[in-house]
Amino acid sequence: MVEAPTYQGVNGTIVTYSVIYVPTPEFAGEAPYVLAVLQLSDGERLLARLPFAEDAPLEIGATVAYDHTDQHGPVFRLT
Amino acid sequence: MRAIEIVGIAETKFGKAEGSFRELAVQAAQAALEDAGAHPAQVEALFLGTFSPGTFIKQEHVAPLIASELGLNNVPSSRLENACASGSTAFLSGVMAIAAGAYDAVLIVGAEKMTSTPIGETTSILAEAADWENESSVGLTFPGAYALMARAYMHKYGKDRAFLDAVAIKNHHNAMGNPYAQFHREITREDIAKSVMIADPLNLYDCSPVSDGAAAVLLVASDVADRFDKPGIRLLGFGQASDSLALYKRENLTSLPAAQHAAERAYKMAGVGVDDIDFAEVHDCFTIAEVMATEDLGFFGKGEGSDAVLAGATGRDGKIPVNPSGGLKAKGHPVGATGVSQIVESSFQLRGEAGERQIEGAEIGLTHNVGGSGATCVVTILGKAE
């Protein structure tokens, strides 16, 4: 089995994002959540989740850092 | 290339239909044959565009199913799948077969039965048209993909969402004149402001609905067109292009490069320019998609499609009427049927048979059908009978 890539210590910026309110059944109970296209510091582009918070300063250009990986993949957070 | 014409057209009323997948497909196909004054024995091959009958209705191998239900007997039949561009991909397969000289007359059918599936499952099935490993498994939905583009567009060009509202209001208005449309209801900015958020910034009224429906065309070589009753609508040009399934891998998130490539090929083949197009049926699966389409097709400059819809330039009496049928947004979007329906609607216009939605004096029309978030795009340019 191929090892999932690790993003430990990786930072990036938000290229664009959406808050998903109506997810697929696999994500039922997790919505709303933020999905963002990230430009990572190592040059990679990635689609990843961020936790949703009503008052978070979510915007294009905001900086993010890797937080953890769950069953659906890597999760980043605003920095 | 061998000259090709559309001599028979039909579609079912889109929406939640009583009929099954096969009943809808057969109904549209038989009506298209009848429209042309054609007998099933004159059909030499069937090309069926459909996205996911295996998951929607637990039925694969659908092309011979429909061929046999139509009594086409032993003719070749094939099913084409390119997500929401399945219908136009089936159409182009028929075009290629006639152009190659393999057949003189082929039947193109597009169909989808979506409403018998629970809505959550439908969201999941549609997400299978994205890059599963890198997008859908991470939590992306189809509205989510277009929301990523809408956000990028609004940020890049400094727009609020008023232009998205304008697309939905216009297309609901246009659908009032289309007896085949799913919705016959005007909507207002107030309705939109009160609607539920699906994938921010897109709300319910930014999204095309879940629909059942079918559409069909009888496509023939011009050299045999006089065997049929109706004046043929001429295929002037076409283009198809591909891109990455995954949206995030693209450098530009505010237009669809595949649409630009497909359009460029279609214009070149047809020998016409943007200014020659009298109307367009474009793939407004989400409101933002229509605005990007009007820019990708060259009707407006980058970032200017948003102001154009607000100014009424894409309305029925505007500079370039876009989606006089009501579009996917209000006519409905039975995925596999959509590409064929755009060609049917354009043919109604070019015959002068579009009733209340008729664009006066229409001579050249364009269709733009997109699969996924832009991984497939098919553009056709059609002209009225000479």
Short mmCIF file of N, CA, C and O in Angstrom, two decimals, chain A residues 11-20 33-41 43-50 58-64 74 76 78, chain B residues 134-135 138 140-141 144-152 200 245-254 373:
data_model
loop_
_atom_site.label_atom_id
_atom_site.label_comp_id
_atom_site.label_asym_id
_atom_site.label_seq_id
_atom_site.Cartn_x
_atom_site.Cartn_y
_atom_site.Cartn_z
N ASN A 11 3.18 24.69 5.21
CA ASN A 11 2.32 25.87 5.23
C ASN A 11 1.82 26.16 3.81
O ASN A 11 2.33 25.58 2.85
N GLY A 12 0.88 27.06 3.74
CA GLY A 12 0.39 27.43 2.41
C GLY A 12 -0.54 28.62 2.47
O GLY A 12 -0.74 29.20 3.54
N THR A 13 -1.11 28.96 1.30
CA THR A 13 -2.09 30.04 1.25
C THR A 13 -3.34 29.55 0.52
O THR A 13 -3.27 28.63 -0.30
N ILE A 14 -4.48 30.19 0.81
CA ILE A 14 -5.75 29.82 0.18
C ILE A 14 -5.86 30.49 -1.19
O ILE A 14 -5.78 31.71 -1.30
N VAL A 15 -6.03 29.66 -2.23
CA VAL A 15 -6.21 30.15 -3.61
C VAL A 15 -7.68 30.48 -3.84
O VAL A 15 -8.03 31.49 -4.43
N THR A 16 -8.56 29.59 -3.39
CA THR A 16 -10.01 29.83 -3.38
C THR A 16 -10.61 28.84 -2.39
O THR A 16 -9.96 27.88 -1.99
N TYR A 17 -11.86 29.09 -1.98
CA TYR A 17 -12.46 28.21 -0.98
C TYR A 17 -13.98 28.25 -1.09
O TYR A 17 -14.56 29.14 -1.71
N SER A 18 -14.61 27.26 -0.47
CA SER A 18 -16.07 27.23 -0.33
C SER A 18 -16.39 26.63 1.04
O SER A 18 -15.59 25.87 1.58
N VAL A 19 -17.54 27.00 1.57
CA VAL A 19 -18.04 26.32 2.76
C VAL A 19 -19.13 25.36 2.28
O VAL A 19 -20.12 25.80 1.68
N ILE A 20 -18.93 24.08 2.51
CA ILE A 20 -19.87 23.07 2.03
C ILE A 20 -20.95 22.85 3.10
O ILE A 20 -20.65 22.43 4.22
N TYR A 33 -18.26 22.49 6.48
CA TYR A 33 -16.80 22.46 6.57
C TYR A 33 -16.24 23.27 5.40
O TYR A 33 -16.95 23.50 4.41
N VAL A 34 -15.02 23.70 5.54
CA VAL A 34 -14.38 24.52 4.50
C VAL A 34 -13.56 23.62 3.60
O VAL A 34 -12.82 22.76 4.09
N LEU A 35 -13.73 23.79 2.29
CA LEU A 35 -12.85 23.14 1.33
C LEU A 35 -12.08 24.24 0.63
O LEU A 35 -12.69 25.22 0.18
N ALA A 36 -10.78 24.09 0.55
CA ALA A 36 -9.97 25.15 -0.05
C ALA A 36 -8.94 24.57 -0.99
O ALA A 36 -8.39 23.49 -0.75
N VAL A 37 -8.71 25.28 -2.08
CA VAL A 37 -7.55 25.00 -2.93
C VAL A 37 -6.38 25.71 -2.28
O VAL A 37 -6.44 26.92 -2.05
N LEU A 38 -5.35 24.94 -1.95
CA LEU A 38 -4.19 25.51 -1.24
C LEU A 38 -2.97 25.50 -2.14
O LEU A 38 -2.71 24.53 -2.85
N GLN A 39 -2.23 26.60 -2.09
CA GLN A 39 -0.91 26.64 -2.71
C GLN A 39 0.08 26.43 -1.58
O GLN A 39 0.23 27.29 -0.70
N LEU A 40 0.73 25.27 -1.56
CA LEU A 40 1.62 24.94 -0.44
C LEU A 40 3.01 25.52 -0.65
O LEU A 40 3.44 25.76 -1.78
N SER A 41 3.71 25.68 0.45
CA SER A 41 5.05 26.29 0.40
C SER A 41 6.03 25.43 -0.39
O SER A 41 7.01 25.95 -0.93
N GLY A 43 5.39 24.11 -3.16
CA GLY A 43 5.05 24.21 -4.58
C GLY A 43 3.85 23.38 -4.99
O GLY A 43 3.28 23.59 -6.06
N GLU A 44 3.43 22.44 -4.15
CA GLU A 44 2.30 21.58 -4.50
C GLU A 44 0.98 22.34 -4.35
O GLU A 44 0.86 23.25 -3.51
N ARG A 45 0.01 21.97 -5.19
CA ARG A 45 -1.36 22.46 -5.01
C ARG A 45 -2.20 21.31 -4.47
O ARG A 45 -1.99 20.16 -4.84
N LEU A 46 -3.16 21.64 -3.64
CA LEU A 46 -3.91 20.61 -2.94
C LEU A 46 -5.31 21.10 -2.65
O LEU A 46 -5.53 22.28 -2.40
N LEU A 47 -6.27 20.18 -2.71
CA LEU A 47 -7.62 20.48 -2.22
C LEU A 47 -7.73 19.85 -0.83
O LEU A 47 -7.51 18.65 -0.68
N ALA A 48 -8.01 20.66 0.18
CA ALA A 48 -8.03 20.12 1.55
C ALA A 48 -9.10 20.82 2.38
O ALA A 48 -9.60 21.88 2.01
N ARG A 49 -9.45 20.17 3.49
CA ARG A 49 -10.46 20.73 4.39
C ARG A 49 -9.82 21.59 5.48
O ARG A 49 -8.68 21.36 5.89
N LEU A 50 -10.63 22.55 5.93
CA LEU A 50 -10.32 23.32 7.14
C LEU A 50 -11.57 23.27 8.00
O LEU A 50 -12.68 23.23 7.46
N LEU A 58 -11.61 33.90 7.20
CA LEU A 58 -11.43 33.07 6.01
C LEU A 58 -11.44 33.95 4.77
O LEU A 58 -12.42 34.66 4.54
N GLU A 59 -10.38 33.93 3.99
CA GLU A 59 -10.36 34.72 2.75
C GLU A 59 -9.29 34.20 1.81
O GLU A 59 -8.36 33.51 2.24
N ILE A 60 -9.45 34.55 0.54
CA ILE A 60 -8.43 34.21 -0.45
C ILE A 60 -7.14 34.92 -0.05
O ILE A 60 -7.17 36.11 0.29
N GLY A 61 -6.04 34.19 -0.05
CA GLY A 61 -4.75 34.76 0.34
C GLY A 61 -4.38 34.50 1.79
O GLY A 61 -3.24 34.72 2.19
N ALA A 62 -5.36 34.03 2.60
CA ALA A 62 -5.07 33.73 4.02
C ALA A 62 -4.06 32.60 4.10
O ALA A 62 -4.02 31.71 3.26
N THR A 63 -3.24 32.62 5.13
CA THR A 63 -2.21 31.59 5.30
C THR A 63 -2.75 30.46 6.17
O THR A 63 -3.55 30.67 7.08
N VAL A 64 -2.29 29.26 5.85
CA VAL A 64 -2.75 28.06 6.55
C VAL A 64 -1.56 27.17 6.89
O VAL A 64 -0.47 27.33 6.32
N PRO A 74 -5.98 15.07 4.67
CA PRO A 74 -5.36 16.10 5.50
C PRO A 74 -6.31 17.25 5.84
O PRO A 74 -7.17 17.61 5.04
N PHE A 76 -6.17 21.26 7.30
CA PHE A 76 -5.32 22.41 7.58
C PHE A 76 -6.06 23.37 8.50
O PHE A 76 -7.26 23.22 8.74
N LEU A 78 -6.25 27.80 9.71
CA LEU A 78 -5.78 29.18 9.46
C LEU A 78 -4.68 29.51 10.45
O LEU A 78 -4.71 29.06 11.60
N ASN B 134 -8.80 12.59 -5.44
CA ASN B 134 -8.25 13.87 -4.97
C ASN B 134 -9.29 14.92 -4.61
O ASN B 134 -8.95 15.94 -4.02
N GLU B 135 -10.56 14.71 -5.02
CA GLU B 135 -11.57 15.74 -4.78
C GLU B 135 -12.76 15.20 -4.00
O GLU B 135 -13.02 15.62 -2.88
N VAL B 138 -12.23 13.83 -0.60
CA VAL B 138 -11.82 14.86 0.35
C VAL B 138 -13.03 15.69 0.82
O VAL B 138 -12.94 16.46 1.78
N LEU B 140 -15.40 17.18 -1.69
CA LEU B 140 -15.91 18.10 -2.70
C LEU B 140 -17.19 17.56 -3.31
O LEU B 140 -17.28 16.39 -3.64
N THR B 141 -18.17 18.44 -3.47
CA THR B 141 -19.41 18.13 -4.18
C THR B 141 -19.37 18.92 -5.49
O THR B 141 -18.50 19.78 -5.67
N GLY B 144 -19.87 22.43 -4.86
CA GLY B 144 -18.63 22.89 -4.24
C GLY B 144 -17.58 23.27 -5.27
O GLY B 144 -16.89 24.29 -5.14
N ALA B 145 -17.46 22.46 -6.33
CA ALA B 145 -16.45 22.74 -7.36
C ALA B 145 -16.74 24.09 -8.03
O ALA B 145 -15.85 24.91 -8.22
N TYR B 146 -18.01 24.32 -8.37
CA TYR B 146 -18.36 25.58 -9.02
C TYR B 146 -18.32 26.75 -8.03
O TYR B 146 -18.09 27.90 -8.41
N ALA B 147 -18.54 26.43 -6.74
CA ALA B 147 -18.42 27.47 -5.71
C ALA B 147 -16.96 27.95 -5.62
O ALA B 147 -16.70 29.14 -5.44
N LEU B 148 -16.01 27.02 -5.77
CA LEU B 148 -14.59 27.40 -5.75
C LEU B 148 -14.31 28.37 -6.91
O LEU B 148 -13.56 29.34 -6.75
N MET B 149 -14.92 28.10 -8.08
CA MET B 149 -14.71 28.98 -9.23
C MET B 149 -15.44 30.32 -9.03
O MET B 149 -14.90 31.38 -9.37
N ALA B 150 -16.65 30.26 -8.47
CA ALA B 150 -17.42 31.49 -8.24
C ALA B 150 -16.66 32.42 -7.30
O ALA B 150 -16.56 33.63 -7.53
N ARG B 151 -16.12 31.84 -6.22
CA ARG B 151 -15.36 32.65 -5.24
C ARG B 151 -14.13 33.27 -5.92
O ARG B 151 -13.84 34.45 -5.72
N ALA B 152 -13.43 32.46 -6.70
CA ALA B 152 -12.22 32.96 -7.37
C ALA B 152 -12.59 34.09 -8.34
O ALA B 152 -11.89 35.11 -8.42
N ASP B 200 -21.21 27.69 -0.21
CA ASP B 200 -20.97 29.12 -0.21
C ASP B 200 -19.92 29.51 -1.26
O ASP B 200 -18.84 28.92 -1.24
N LEU B 245 -9.45 16.27 -14.67
CA LEU B 245 -10.70 16.13 -13.92
C LEU B 245 -10.67 17.02 -12.69
O LEU B 245 -11.66 17.64 -12.32
N ALA B 246 -9.51 17.04 -12.04
CA ALA B 246 -9.37 17.81 -10.80
C ALA B 246 -9.25 19.29 -11.10
O ALA B 246 -8.33 19.73 -11.80
N LEU B 247 -10.18 20.05 -10.55
CA LEU B 247 -10.20 21.50 -10.75
C LEU B 247 -8.95 22.16 -10.18
O LEU B 247 -8.37 23.04 -10.80
N TYR B 248 -8.53 21.72 -8.99
CA TYR B 248 -7.45 22.43 -8.29
C TYR B 248 -6.12 22.34 -9.03
O TYR B 248 -5.20 23.11 -8.77
N LYS B 249 -6.01 21.39 -9.97
CA LYS B 249 -4.75 21.24 -10.71
C LYS B 249 -4.59 22.29 -11.81
O LYS B 249 -3.55 22.38 -12.43
N ARG B 250 -5.68 23.05 -12.07
CA ARG B 250 -5.62 24.03 -13.15
C ARG B 250 -5.11 25.37 -12.63
O ARG B 250 -5.48 25.80 -11.55
N GLU B 251 -4.30 26.00 -13.46
CA GLU B 251 -3.73 27.30 -13.09
C GLU B 251 -4.84 28.35 -12.98
O GLU B 251 -4.88 29.13 -12.06
N ASN B 252 -5.76 28.32 -13.97
CA ASN B 252 -6.81 29.34 -14.07
C ASN B 252 -8.13 28.77 -13.54
O ASN B 252 -8.64 27.80 -14.09
N LEU B 253 -8.66 29.38 -12.49
CA LEU B 253 -9.90 28.87 -11.89
C LEU B 253 -11.10 29.75 -12.21
O LEU B 253 -12.16 29.59 -11.63
N THR B 254 -10.95 30.68 -13.17
CA THR B 254 -12.07 31.58 -13.49
C THR B 254 -12.53 31.42 -14.93
O THR B 254 -13.28 32.25 -15.43
N SER B 373 -16.27 19.54 -13.93
CA SER B 373 -16.00 20.96 -13.69
C SER B 373 -15.18 21.53 -14.84
O SER B 373 -14.43 22.46 -14.67
#
